[in-house]
PDB file of C-alpha atoms and ligand atoms in Angstrom:
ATOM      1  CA  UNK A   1     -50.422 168.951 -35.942  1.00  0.00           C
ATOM      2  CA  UNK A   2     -53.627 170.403 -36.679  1.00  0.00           C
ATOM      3  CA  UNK A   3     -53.909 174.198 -37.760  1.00  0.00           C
ATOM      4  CA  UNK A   4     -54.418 176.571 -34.714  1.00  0.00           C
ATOM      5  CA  UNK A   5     -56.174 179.686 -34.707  1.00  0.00           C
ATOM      6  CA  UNK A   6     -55.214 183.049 -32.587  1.00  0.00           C
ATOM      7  CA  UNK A   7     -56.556 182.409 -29.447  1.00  0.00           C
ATOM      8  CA  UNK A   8     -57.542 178.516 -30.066  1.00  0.00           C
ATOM      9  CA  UNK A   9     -59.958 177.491 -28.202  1.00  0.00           C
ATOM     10  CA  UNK A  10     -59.106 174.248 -26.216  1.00  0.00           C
ATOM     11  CA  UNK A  11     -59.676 172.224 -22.785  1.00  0.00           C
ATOM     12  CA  UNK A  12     -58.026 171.446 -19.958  1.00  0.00           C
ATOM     13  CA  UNK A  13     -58.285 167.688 -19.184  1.00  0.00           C
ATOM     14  CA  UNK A  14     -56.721 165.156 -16.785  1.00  0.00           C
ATOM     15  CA  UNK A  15     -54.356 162.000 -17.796  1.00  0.00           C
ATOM     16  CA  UNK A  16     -56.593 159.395 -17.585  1.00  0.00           C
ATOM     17  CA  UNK A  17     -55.520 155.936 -17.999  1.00  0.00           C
ATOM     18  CA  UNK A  18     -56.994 154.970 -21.272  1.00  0.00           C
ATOM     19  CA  UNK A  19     -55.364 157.715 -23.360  1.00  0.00           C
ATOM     20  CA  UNK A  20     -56.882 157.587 -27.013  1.00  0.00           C
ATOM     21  CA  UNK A  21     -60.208 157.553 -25.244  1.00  0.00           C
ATOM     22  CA  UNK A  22     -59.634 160.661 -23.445  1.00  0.00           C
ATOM     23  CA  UNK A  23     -58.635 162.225 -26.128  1.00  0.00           C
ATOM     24  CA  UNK A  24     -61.564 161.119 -28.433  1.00  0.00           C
ATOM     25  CA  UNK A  25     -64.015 162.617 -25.601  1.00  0.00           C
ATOM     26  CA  UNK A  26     -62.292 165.741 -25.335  1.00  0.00           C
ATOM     27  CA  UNK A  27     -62.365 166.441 -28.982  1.00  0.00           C
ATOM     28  CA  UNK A  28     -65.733 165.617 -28.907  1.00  0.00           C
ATOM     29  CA  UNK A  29     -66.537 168.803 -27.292  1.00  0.00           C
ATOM     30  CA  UNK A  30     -65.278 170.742 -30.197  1.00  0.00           C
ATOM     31  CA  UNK A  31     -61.680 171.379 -29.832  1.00  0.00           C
ATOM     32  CA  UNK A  32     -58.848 169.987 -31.386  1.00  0.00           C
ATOM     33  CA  UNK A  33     -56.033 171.401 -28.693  1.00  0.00           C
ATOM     34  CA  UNK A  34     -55.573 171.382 -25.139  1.00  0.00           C
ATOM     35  CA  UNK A  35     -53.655 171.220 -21.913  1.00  0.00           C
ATOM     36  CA  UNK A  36     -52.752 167.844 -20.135  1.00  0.00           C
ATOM     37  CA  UNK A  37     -53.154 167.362 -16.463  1.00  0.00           C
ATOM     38  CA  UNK A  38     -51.076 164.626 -14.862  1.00  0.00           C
ATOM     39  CA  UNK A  39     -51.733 164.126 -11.413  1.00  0.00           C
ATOM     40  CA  UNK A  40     -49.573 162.283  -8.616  1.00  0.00           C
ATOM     41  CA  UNK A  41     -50.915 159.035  -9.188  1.00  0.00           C
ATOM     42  CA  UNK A  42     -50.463 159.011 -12.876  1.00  0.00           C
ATOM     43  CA  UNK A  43     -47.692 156.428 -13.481  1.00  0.00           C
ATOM     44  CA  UNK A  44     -45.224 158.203 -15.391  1.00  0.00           C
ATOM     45  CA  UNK A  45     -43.235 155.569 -17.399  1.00  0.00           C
ATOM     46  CA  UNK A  46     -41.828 154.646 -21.460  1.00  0.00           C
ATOM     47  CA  UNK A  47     -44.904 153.021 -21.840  1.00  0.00           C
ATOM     48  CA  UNK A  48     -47.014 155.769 -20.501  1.00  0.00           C
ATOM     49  CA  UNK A  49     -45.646 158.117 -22.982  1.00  0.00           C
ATOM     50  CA  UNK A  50     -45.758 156.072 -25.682  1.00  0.00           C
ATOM     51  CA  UNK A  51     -49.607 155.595 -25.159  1.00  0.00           C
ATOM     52  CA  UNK A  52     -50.209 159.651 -25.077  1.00  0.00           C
ATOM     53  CA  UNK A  53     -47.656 160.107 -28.221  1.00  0.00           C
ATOM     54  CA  UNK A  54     -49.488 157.008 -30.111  1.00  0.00           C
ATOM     55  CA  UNK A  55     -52.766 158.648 -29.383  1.00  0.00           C
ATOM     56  CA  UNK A  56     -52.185 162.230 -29.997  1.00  0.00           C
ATOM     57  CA  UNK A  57     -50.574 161.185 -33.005  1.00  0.00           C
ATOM     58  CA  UNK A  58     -53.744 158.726 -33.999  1.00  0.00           C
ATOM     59  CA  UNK A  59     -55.790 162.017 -33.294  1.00  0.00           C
ATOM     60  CA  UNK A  60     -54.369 164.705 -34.631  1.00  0.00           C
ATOM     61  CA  UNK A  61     -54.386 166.949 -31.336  1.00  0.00           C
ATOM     62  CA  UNK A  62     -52.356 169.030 -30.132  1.00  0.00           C
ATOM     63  CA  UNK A  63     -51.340 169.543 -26.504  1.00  0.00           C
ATOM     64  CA  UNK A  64     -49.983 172.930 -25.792  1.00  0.00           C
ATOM     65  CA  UNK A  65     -48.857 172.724 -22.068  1.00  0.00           C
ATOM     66  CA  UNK A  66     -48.352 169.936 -19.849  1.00  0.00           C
ATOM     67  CA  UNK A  67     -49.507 170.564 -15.984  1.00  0.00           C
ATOM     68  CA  UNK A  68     -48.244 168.978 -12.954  1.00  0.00           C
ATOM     69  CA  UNK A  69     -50.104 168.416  -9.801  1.00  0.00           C
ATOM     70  CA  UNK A  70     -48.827 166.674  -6.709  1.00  0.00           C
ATOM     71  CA  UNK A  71     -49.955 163.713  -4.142  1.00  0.00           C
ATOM     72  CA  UNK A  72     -51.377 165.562  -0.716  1.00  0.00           C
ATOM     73  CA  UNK A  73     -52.088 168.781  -2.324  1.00  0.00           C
ATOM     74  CA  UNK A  74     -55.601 169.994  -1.349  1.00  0.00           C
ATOM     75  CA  UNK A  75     -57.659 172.738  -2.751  1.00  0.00           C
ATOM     76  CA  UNK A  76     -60.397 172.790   0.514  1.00  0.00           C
ATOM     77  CA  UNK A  77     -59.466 176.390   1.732  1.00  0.00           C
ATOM     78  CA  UNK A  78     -56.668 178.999   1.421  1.00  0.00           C
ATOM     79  CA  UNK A  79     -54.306 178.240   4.417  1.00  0.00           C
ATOM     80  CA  UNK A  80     -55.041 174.549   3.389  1.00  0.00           C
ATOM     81  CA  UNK A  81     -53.567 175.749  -0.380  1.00  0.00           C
ATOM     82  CA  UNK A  82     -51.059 177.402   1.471  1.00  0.00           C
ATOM     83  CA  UNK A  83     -50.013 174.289   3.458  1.00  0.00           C
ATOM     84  CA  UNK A  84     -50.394 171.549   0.759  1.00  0.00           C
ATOM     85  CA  UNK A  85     -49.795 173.042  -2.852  1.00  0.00           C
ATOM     86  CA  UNK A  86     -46.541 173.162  -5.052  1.00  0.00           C
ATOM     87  CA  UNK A  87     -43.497 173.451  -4.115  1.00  0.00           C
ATOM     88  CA  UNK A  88     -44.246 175.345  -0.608  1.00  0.00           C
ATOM     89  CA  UNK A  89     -44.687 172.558   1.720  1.00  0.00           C
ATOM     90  CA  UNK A  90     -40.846 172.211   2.463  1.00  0.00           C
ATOM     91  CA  UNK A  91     -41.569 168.014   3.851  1.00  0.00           C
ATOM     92  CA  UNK A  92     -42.369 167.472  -0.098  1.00  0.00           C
ATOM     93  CA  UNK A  93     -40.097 169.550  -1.652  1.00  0.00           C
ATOM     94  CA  UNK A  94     -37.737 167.316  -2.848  1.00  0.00           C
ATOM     95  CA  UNK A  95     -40.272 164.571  -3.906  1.00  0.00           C
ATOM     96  CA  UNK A  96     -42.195 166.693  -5.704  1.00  0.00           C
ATOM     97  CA  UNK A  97     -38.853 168.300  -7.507  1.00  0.00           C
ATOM     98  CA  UNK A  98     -37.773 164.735  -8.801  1.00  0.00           C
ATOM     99  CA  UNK A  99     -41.496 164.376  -9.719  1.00  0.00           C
ATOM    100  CA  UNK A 100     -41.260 167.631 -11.501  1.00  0.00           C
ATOM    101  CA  UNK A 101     -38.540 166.305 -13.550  1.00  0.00           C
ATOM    102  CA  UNK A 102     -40.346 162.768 -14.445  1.00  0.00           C
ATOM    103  CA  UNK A 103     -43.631 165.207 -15.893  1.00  0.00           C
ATOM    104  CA  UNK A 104     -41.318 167.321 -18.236  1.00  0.00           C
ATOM    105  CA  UNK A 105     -39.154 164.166 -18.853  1.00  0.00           C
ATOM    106  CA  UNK A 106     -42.856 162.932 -19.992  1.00  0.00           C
ATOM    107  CA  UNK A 107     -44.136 166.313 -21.932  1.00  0.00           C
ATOM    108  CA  UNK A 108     -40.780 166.159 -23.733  1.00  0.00           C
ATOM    109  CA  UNK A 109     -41.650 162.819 -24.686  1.00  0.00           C
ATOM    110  CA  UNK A 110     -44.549 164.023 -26.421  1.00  0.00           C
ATOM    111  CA  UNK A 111     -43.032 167.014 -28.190  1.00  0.00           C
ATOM    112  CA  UNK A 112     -44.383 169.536 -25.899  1.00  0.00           C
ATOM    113  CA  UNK A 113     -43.127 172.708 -25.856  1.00  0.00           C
ATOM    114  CA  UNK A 114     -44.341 173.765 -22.343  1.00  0.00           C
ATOM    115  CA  UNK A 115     -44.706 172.517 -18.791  1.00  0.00           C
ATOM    116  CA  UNK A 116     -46.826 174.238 -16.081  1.00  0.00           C
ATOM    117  CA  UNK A 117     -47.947 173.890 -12.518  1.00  0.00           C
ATOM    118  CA  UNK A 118     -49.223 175.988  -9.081  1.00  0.00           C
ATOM    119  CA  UNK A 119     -45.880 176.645  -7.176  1.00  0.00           C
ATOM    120  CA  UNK A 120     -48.078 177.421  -4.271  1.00  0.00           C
ATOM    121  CA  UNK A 121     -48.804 180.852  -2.093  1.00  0.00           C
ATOM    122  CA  UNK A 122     -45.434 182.245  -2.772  1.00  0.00           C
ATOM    123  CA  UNK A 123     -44.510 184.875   1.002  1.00  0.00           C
ATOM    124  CA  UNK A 124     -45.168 188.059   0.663  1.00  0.00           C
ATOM    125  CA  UNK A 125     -41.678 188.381   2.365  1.00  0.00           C
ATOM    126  CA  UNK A 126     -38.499 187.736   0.623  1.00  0.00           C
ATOM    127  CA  UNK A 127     -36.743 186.920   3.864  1.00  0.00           C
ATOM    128  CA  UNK A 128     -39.583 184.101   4.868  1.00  0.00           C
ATOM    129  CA  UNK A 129     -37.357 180.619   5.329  1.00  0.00           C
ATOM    130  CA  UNK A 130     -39.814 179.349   2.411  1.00  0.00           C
ATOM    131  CA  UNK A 131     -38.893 182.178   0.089  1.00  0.00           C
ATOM    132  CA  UNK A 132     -35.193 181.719  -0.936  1.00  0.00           C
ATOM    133  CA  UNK A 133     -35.771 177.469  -1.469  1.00  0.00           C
ATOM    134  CA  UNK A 134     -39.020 177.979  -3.784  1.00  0.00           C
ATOM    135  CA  UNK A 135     -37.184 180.590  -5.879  1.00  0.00           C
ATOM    136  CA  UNK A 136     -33.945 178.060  -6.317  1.00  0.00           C
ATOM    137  CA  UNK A 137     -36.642 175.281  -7.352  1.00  0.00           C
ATOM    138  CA  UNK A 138     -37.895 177.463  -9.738  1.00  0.00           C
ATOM    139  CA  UNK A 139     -35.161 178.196 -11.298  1.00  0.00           C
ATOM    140  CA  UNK A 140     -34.012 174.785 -11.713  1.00  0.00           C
ATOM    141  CA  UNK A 141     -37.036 173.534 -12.653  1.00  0.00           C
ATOM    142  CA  UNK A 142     -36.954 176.447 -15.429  1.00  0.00           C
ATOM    143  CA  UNK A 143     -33.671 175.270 -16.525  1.00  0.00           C
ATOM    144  CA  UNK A 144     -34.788 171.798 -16.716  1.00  0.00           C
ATOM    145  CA  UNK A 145     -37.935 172.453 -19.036  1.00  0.00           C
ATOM    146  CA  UNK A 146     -35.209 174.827 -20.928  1.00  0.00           C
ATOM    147  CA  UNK A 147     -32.995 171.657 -21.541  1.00  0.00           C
ATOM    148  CA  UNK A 148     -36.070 170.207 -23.766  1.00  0.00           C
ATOM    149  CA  UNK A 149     -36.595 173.498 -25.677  1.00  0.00           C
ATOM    150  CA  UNK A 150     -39.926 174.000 -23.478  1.00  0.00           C
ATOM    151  CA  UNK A 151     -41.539 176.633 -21.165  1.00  0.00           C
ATOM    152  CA  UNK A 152     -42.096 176.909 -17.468  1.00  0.00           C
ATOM    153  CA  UNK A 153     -44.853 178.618 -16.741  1.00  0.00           C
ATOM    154  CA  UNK A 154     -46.434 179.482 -13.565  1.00  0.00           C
ATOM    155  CA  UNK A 155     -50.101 179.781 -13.185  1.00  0.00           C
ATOM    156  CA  UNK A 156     -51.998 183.092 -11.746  1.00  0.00           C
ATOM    157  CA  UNK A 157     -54.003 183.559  -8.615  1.00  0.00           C
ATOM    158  CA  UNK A 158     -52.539 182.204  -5.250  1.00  0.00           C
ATOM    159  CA  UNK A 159     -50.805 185.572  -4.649  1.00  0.00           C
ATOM    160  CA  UNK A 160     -51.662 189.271  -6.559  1.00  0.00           C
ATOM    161  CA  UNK A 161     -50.515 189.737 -10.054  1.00  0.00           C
ATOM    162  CA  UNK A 162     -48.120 192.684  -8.984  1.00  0.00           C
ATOM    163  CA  UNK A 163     -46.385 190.317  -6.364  1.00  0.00           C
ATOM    164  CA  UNK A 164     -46.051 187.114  -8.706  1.00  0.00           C
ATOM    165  CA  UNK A 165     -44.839 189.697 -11.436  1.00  0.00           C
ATOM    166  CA  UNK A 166     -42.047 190.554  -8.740  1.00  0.00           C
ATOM    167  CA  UNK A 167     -41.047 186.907  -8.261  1.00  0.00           C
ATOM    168  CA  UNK A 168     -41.048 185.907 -11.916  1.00  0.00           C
ATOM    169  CA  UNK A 169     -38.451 189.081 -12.621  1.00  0.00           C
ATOM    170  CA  UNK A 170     -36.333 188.145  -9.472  1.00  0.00           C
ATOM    171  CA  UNK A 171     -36.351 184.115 -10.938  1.00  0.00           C
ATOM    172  CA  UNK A 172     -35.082 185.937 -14.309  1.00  0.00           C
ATOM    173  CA  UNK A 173     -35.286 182.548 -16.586  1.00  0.00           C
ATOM    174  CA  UNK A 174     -35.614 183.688 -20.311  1.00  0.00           C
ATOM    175  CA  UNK A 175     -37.964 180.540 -20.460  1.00  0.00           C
ATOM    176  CA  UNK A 176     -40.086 181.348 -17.658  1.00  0.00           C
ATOM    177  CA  UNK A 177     -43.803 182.244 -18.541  1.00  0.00           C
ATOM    178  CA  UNK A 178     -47.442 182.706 -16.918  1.00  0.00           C
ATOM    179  CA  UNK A 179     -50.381 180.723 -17.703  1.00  0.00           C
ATOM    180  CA  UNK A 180     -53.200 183.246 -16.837  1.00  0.00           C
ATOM    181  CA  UNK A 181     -56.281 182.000 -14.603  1.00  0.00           C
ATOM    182  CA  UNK A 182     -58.909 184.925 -14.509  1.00  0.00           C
ATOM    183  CA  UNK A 183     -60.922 182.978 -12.719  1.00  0.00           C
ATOM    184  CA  UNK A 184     -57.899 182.132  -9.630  1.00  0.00           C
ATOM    185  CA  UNK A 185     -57.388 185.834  -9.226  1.00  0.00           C
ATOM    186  CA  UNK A 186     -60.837 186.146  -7.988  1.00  0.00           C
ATOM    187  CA  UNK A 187     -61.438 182.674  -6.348  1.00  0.00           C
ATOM    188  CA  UNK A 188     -58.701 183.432  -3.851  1.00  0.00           C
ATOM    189  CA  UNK A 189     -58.912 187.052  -3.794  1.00  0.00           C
ATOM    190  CA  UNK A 190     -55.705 188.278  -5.505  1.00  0.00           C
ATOM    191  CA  UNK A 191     -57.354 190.927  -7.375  1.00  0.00           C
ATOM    192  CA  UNK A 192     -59.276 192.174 -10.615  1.00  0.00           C
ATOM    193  CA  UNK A 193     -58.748 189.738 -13.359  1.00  0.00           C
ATOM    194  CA  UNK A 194     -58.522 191.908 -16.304  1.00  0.00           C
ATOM    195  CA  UNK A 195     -56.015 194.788 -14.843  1.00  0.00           C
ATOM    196  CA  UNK A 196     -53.882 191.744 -13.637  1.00  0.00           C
ATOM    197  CA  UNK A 197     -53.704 190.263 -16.849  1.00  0.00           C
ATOM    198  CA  UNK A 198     -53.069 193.894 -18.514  1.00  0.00           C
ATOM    199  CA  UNK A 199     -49.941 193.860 -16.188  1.00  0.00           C
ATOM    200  CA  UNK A 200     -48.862 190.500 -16.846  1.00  0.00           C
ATOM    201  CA  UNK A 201     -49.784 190.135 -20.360  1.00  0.00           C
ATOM    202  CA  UNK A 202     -46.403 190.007 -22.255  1.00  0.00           C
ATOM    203  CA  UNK A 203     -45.132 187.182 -20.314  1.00  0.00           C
ATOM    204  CA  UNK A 204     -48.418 185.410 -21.035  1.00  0.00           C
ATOM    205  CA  UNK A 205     -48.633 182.349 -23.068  1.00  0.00           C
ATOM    206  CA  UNK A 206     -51.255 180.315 -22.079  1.00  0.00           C
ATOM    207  CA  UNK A 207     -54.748 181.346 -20.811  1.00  0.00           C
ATOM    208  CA  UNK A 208     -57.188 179.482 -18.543  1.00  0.00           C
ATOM    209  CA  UNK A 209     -60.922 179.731 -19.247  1.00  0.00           C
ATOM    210  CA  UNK A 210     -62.732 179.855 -15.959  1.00  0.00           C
ATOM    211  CA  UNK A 211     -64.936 181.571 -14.092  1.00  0.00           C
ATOM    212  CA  UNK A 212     -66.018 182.544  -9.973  1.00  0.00           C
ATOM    213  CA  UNK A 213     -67.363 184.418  -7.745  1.00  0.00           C
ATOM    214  CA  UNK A 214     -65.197 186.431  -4.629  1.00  0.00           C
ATOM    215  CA  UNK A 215     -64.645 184.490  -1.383  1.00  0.00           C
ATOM    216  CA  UNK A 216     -67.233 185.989   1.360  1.00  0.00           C
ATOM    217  CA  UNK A 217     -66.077 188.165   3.321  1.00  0.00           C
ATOM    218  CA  UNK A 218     -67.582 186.741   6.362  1.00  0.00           C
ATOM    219  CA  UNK A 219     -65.675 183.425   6.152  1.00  0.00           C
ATOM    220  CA  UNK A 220     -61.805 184.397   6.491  1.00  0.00           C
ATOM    221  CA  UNK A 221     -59.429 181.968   4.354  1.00  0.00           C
ATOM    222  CA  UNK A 222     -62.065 180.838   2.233  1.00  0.00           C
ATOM    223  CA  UNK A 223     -62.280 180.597  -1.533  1.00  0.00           C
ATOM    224  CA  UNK A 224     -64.566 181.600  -4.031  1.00  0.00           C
ATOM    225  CA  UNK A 225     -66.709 179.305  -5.748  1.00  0.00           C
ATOM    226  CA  UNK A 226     -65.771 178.730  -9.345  1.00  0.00           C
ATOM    227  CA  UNK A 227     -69.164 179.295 -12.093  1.00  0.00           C
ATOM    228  CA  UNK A 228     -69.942 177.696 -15.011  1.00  0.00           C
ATOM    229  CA  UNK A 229     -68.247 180.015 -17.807  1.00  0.00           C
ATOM    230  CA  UNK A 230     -69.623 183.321 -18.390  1.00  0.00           C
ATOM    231  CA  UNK A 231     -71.958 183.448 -14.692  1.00  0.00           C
ATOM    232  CA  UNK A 232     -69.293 184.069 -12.649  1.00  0.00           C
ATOM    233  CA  UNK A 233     -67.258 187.483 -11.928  1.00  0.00           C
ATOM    234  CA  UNK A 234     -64.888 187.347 -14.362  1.00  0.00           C
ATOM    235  CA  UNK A 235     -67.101 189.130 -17.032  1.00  0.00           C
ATOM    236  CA  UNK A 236     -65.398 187.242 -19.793  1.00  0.00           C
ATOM    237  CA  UNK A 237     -66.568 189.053 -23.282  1.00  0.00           C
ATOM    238  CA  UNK A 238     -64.485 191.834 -21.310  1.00  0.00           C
ATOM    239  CA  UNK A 239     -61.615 189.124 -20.426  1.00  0.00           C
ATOM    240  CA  UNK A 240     -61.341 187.899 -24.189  1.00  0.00           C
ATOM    241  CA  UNK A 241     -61.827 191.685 -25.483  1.00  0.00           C
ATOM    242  CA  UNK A 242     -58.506 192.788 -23.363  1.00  0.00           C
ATOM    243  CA  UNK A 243     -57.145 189.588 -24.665  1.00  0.00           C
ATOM    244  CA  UNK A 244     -57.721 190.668 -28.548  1.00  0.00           C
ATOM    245  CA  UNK A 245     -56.029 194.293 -27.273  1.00  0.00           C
ATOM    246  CA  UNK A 246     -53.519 192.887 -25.791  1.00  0.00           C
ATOM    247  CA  UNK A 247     -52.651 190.639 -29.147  1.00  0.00           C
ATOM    248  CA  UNK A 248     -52.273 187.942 -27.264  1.00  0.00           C
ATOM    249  CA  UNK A 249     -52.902 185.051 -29.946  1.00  0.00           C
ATOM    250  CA  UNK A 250     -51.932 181.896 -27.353  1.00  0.00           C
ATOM    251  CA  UNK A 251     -54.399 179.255 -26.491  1.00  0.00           C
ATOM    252  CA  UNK A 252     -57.324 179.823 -24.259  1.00  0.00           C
ATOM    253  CA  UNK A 253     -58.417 176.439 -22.578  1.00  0.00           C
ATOM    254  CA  UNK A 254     -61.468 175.894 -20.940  1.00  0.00           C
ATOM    255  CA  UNK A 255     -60.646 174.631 -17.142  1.00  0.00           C
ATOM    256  CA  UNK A 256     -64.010 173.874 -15.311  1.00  0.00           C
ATOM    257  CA  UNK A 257     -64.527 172.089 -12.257  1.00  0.00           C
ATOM    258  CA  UNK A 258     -68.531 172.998 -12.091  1.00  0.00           C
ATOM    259  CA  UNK A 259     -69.784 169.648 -12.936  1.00  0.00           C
ATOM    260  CA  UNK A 260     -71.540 166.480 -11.883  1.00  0.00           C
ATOM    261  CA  UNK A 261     -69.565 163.338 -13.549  1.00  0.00           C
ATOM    262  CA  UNK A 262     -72.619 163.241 -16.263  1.00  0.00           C
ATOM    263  CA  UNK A 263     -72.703 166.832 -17.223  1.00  0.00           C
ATOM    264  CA  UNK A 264     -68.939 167.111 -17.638  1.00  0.00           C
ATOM    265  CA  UNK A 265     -68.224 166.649 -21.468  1.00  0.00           C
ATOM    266  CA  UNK A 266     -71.733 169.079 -21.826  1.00  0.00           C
ATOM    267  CA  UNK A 267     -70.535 172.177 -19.612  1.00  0.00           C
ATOM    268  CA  UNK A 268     -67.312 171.895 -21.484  1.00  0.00           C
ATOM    269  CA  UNK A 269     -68.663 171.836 -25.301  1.00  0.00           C
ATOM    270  CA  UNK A 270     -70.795 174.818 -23.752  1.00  0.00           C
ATOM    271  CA  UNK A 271     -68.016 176.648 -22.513  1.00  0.00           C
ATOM    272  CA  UNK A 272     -65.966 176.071 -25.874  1.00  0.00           C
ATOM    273  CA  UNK A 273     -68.898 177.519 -27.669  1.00  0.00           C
ATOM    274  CA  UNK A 274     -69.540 180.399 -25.455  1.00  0.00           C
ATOM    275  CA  UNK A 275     -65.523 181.188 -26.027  1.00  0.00           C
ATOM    276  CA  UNK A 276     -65.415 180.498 -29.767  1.00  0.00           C
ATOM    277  CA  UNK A 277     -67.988 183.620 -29.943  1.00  0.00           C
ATOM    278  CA  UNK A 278     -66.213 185.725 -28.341  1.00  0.00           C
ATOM    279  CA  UNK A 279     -62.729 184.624 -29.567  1.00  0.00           C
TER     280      UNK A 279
HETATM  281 MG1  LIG B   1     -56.136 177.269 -13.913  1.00  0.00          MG
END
């Protein structure tokens, strides 16, 4: 494993098929750490793990969290979030439990030591019919990723820090975590980045490195639009500053989606340079 600094910076990447590659591109950018997406259409198999645990191995990187996401989810609007993502959407709530379990079946293949994914908008109301089921899946889900020795964490933004901070103490896993998204809490309008992560902090061990702007106010139920790191809202030298007083010392991995196909790999080695001079 390669020697991490407090807050290493890494990247956020997707399981593509030819692993060793992927890897070799991402730590071209400059980082030597990261967190693995694995969408619903990545086959999840012995063979599949063996590929990612050959080539981490082969490259010396380390992968801090794995992330699930799910087939149908779609990211087009907020009641289209609140209809399609996690484990919300009660028609896919089963599927995407067993799926769930095949991802940290995978990570724990690898030797990682934590798991992640959106649960969706969790209601404001405790008595919604959605409210009690999510929290159960949770909780087994957290007991599932505890059976490897790993993390659950949930990531930041679809509902306000204060709210999700409710749900994680009522879901009272000891492995349970947050993987912090300053960039979510403004894209969908869940509140000031910085004063969510002050109230969240200690249950923070993994940090997102993104950036947006607010949702306009003149188009209800839309999103923000995410910025290339550092020209959005966030104000990140003050994000990474209430990191350092915080002491948080966990990874902070660039996640962009502001990029053609070509300037991909060169918004990200930007964005790991803007965040190892601030770090
Ligand atoms: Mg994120």
């Amino acid at each position: 494993m390669p020697t991490l600094k407090d807050r290493e910076v890494g990247i956020f990447f997707w399981a593509e098929p030819d692993a060793l590659a992927t890897i070799r591109t991402v730590k071209s950018c400059g980082v030597v750490s990261g967190q693995l997406g694995v969408d619903g259409s990545v086959v999840l198999n012995d063979e599949t793990a063996a590929a990612w645990k050959a080539a981490l191995a082969a490259e010396d990187f380390h992968l801090c969290t794995v992330f699930a996401a799910y087939e149908g989810e779609s990211y087009a609007d907020i009641p289209t979030v609140e209809r399609t993502v996690g484990f919300i959407p009660a028609a896919t709530r089963d599927a995407r439990e067993l799926r769930t379990r095949q991802v940290i079946d995978f990570a724990a293949a690898l030797g990682v030591k934590s798991f992640g994914c959106h649960v969706g908008c969790i209601p404001h109301d405790t008595a919604h019919p959605d409210y009690a089921p999510v929290l159960g899946l949770v909780r087994r889900i957290a007991d599932y990723a505890a059976s490897f020795g790993m993390t659950f964490c949930l990531e930041t933004g679809q509902e306000p820090a204060a709210q999700l901070l409710e749900f994680f103490q009522v879901a009272a896993r000891p492995n349970l975590r947050i993987n912090f998204d300053p960039a979510n809490m403004i894209l969908y309008g869940s509140g000031e980045p910085i004063a969510a992560f002050h109230l969240l902090a200690k249950h923070v061990v993994s940090v997102h490195g993104k950036d947006g702007d607010w949702p306009s106010s003149d188009q209800p139920g839309s999103l923000g639009t995410e910025r290339l790191l550092g020209e959005g809202s966030v104000n990140i030298p003050k994000f990474v500053a209430a990191l350092r007083e915080e002491g948080y010392v966990g990874p902070i991995c660039v996640e962009s989606g502001v990029h053609g196909e070509e300037q991909r790999w060169q918004v990200l080695s930007n964005a790991v340079a803007l965040l190892n001079s601030l770090r």
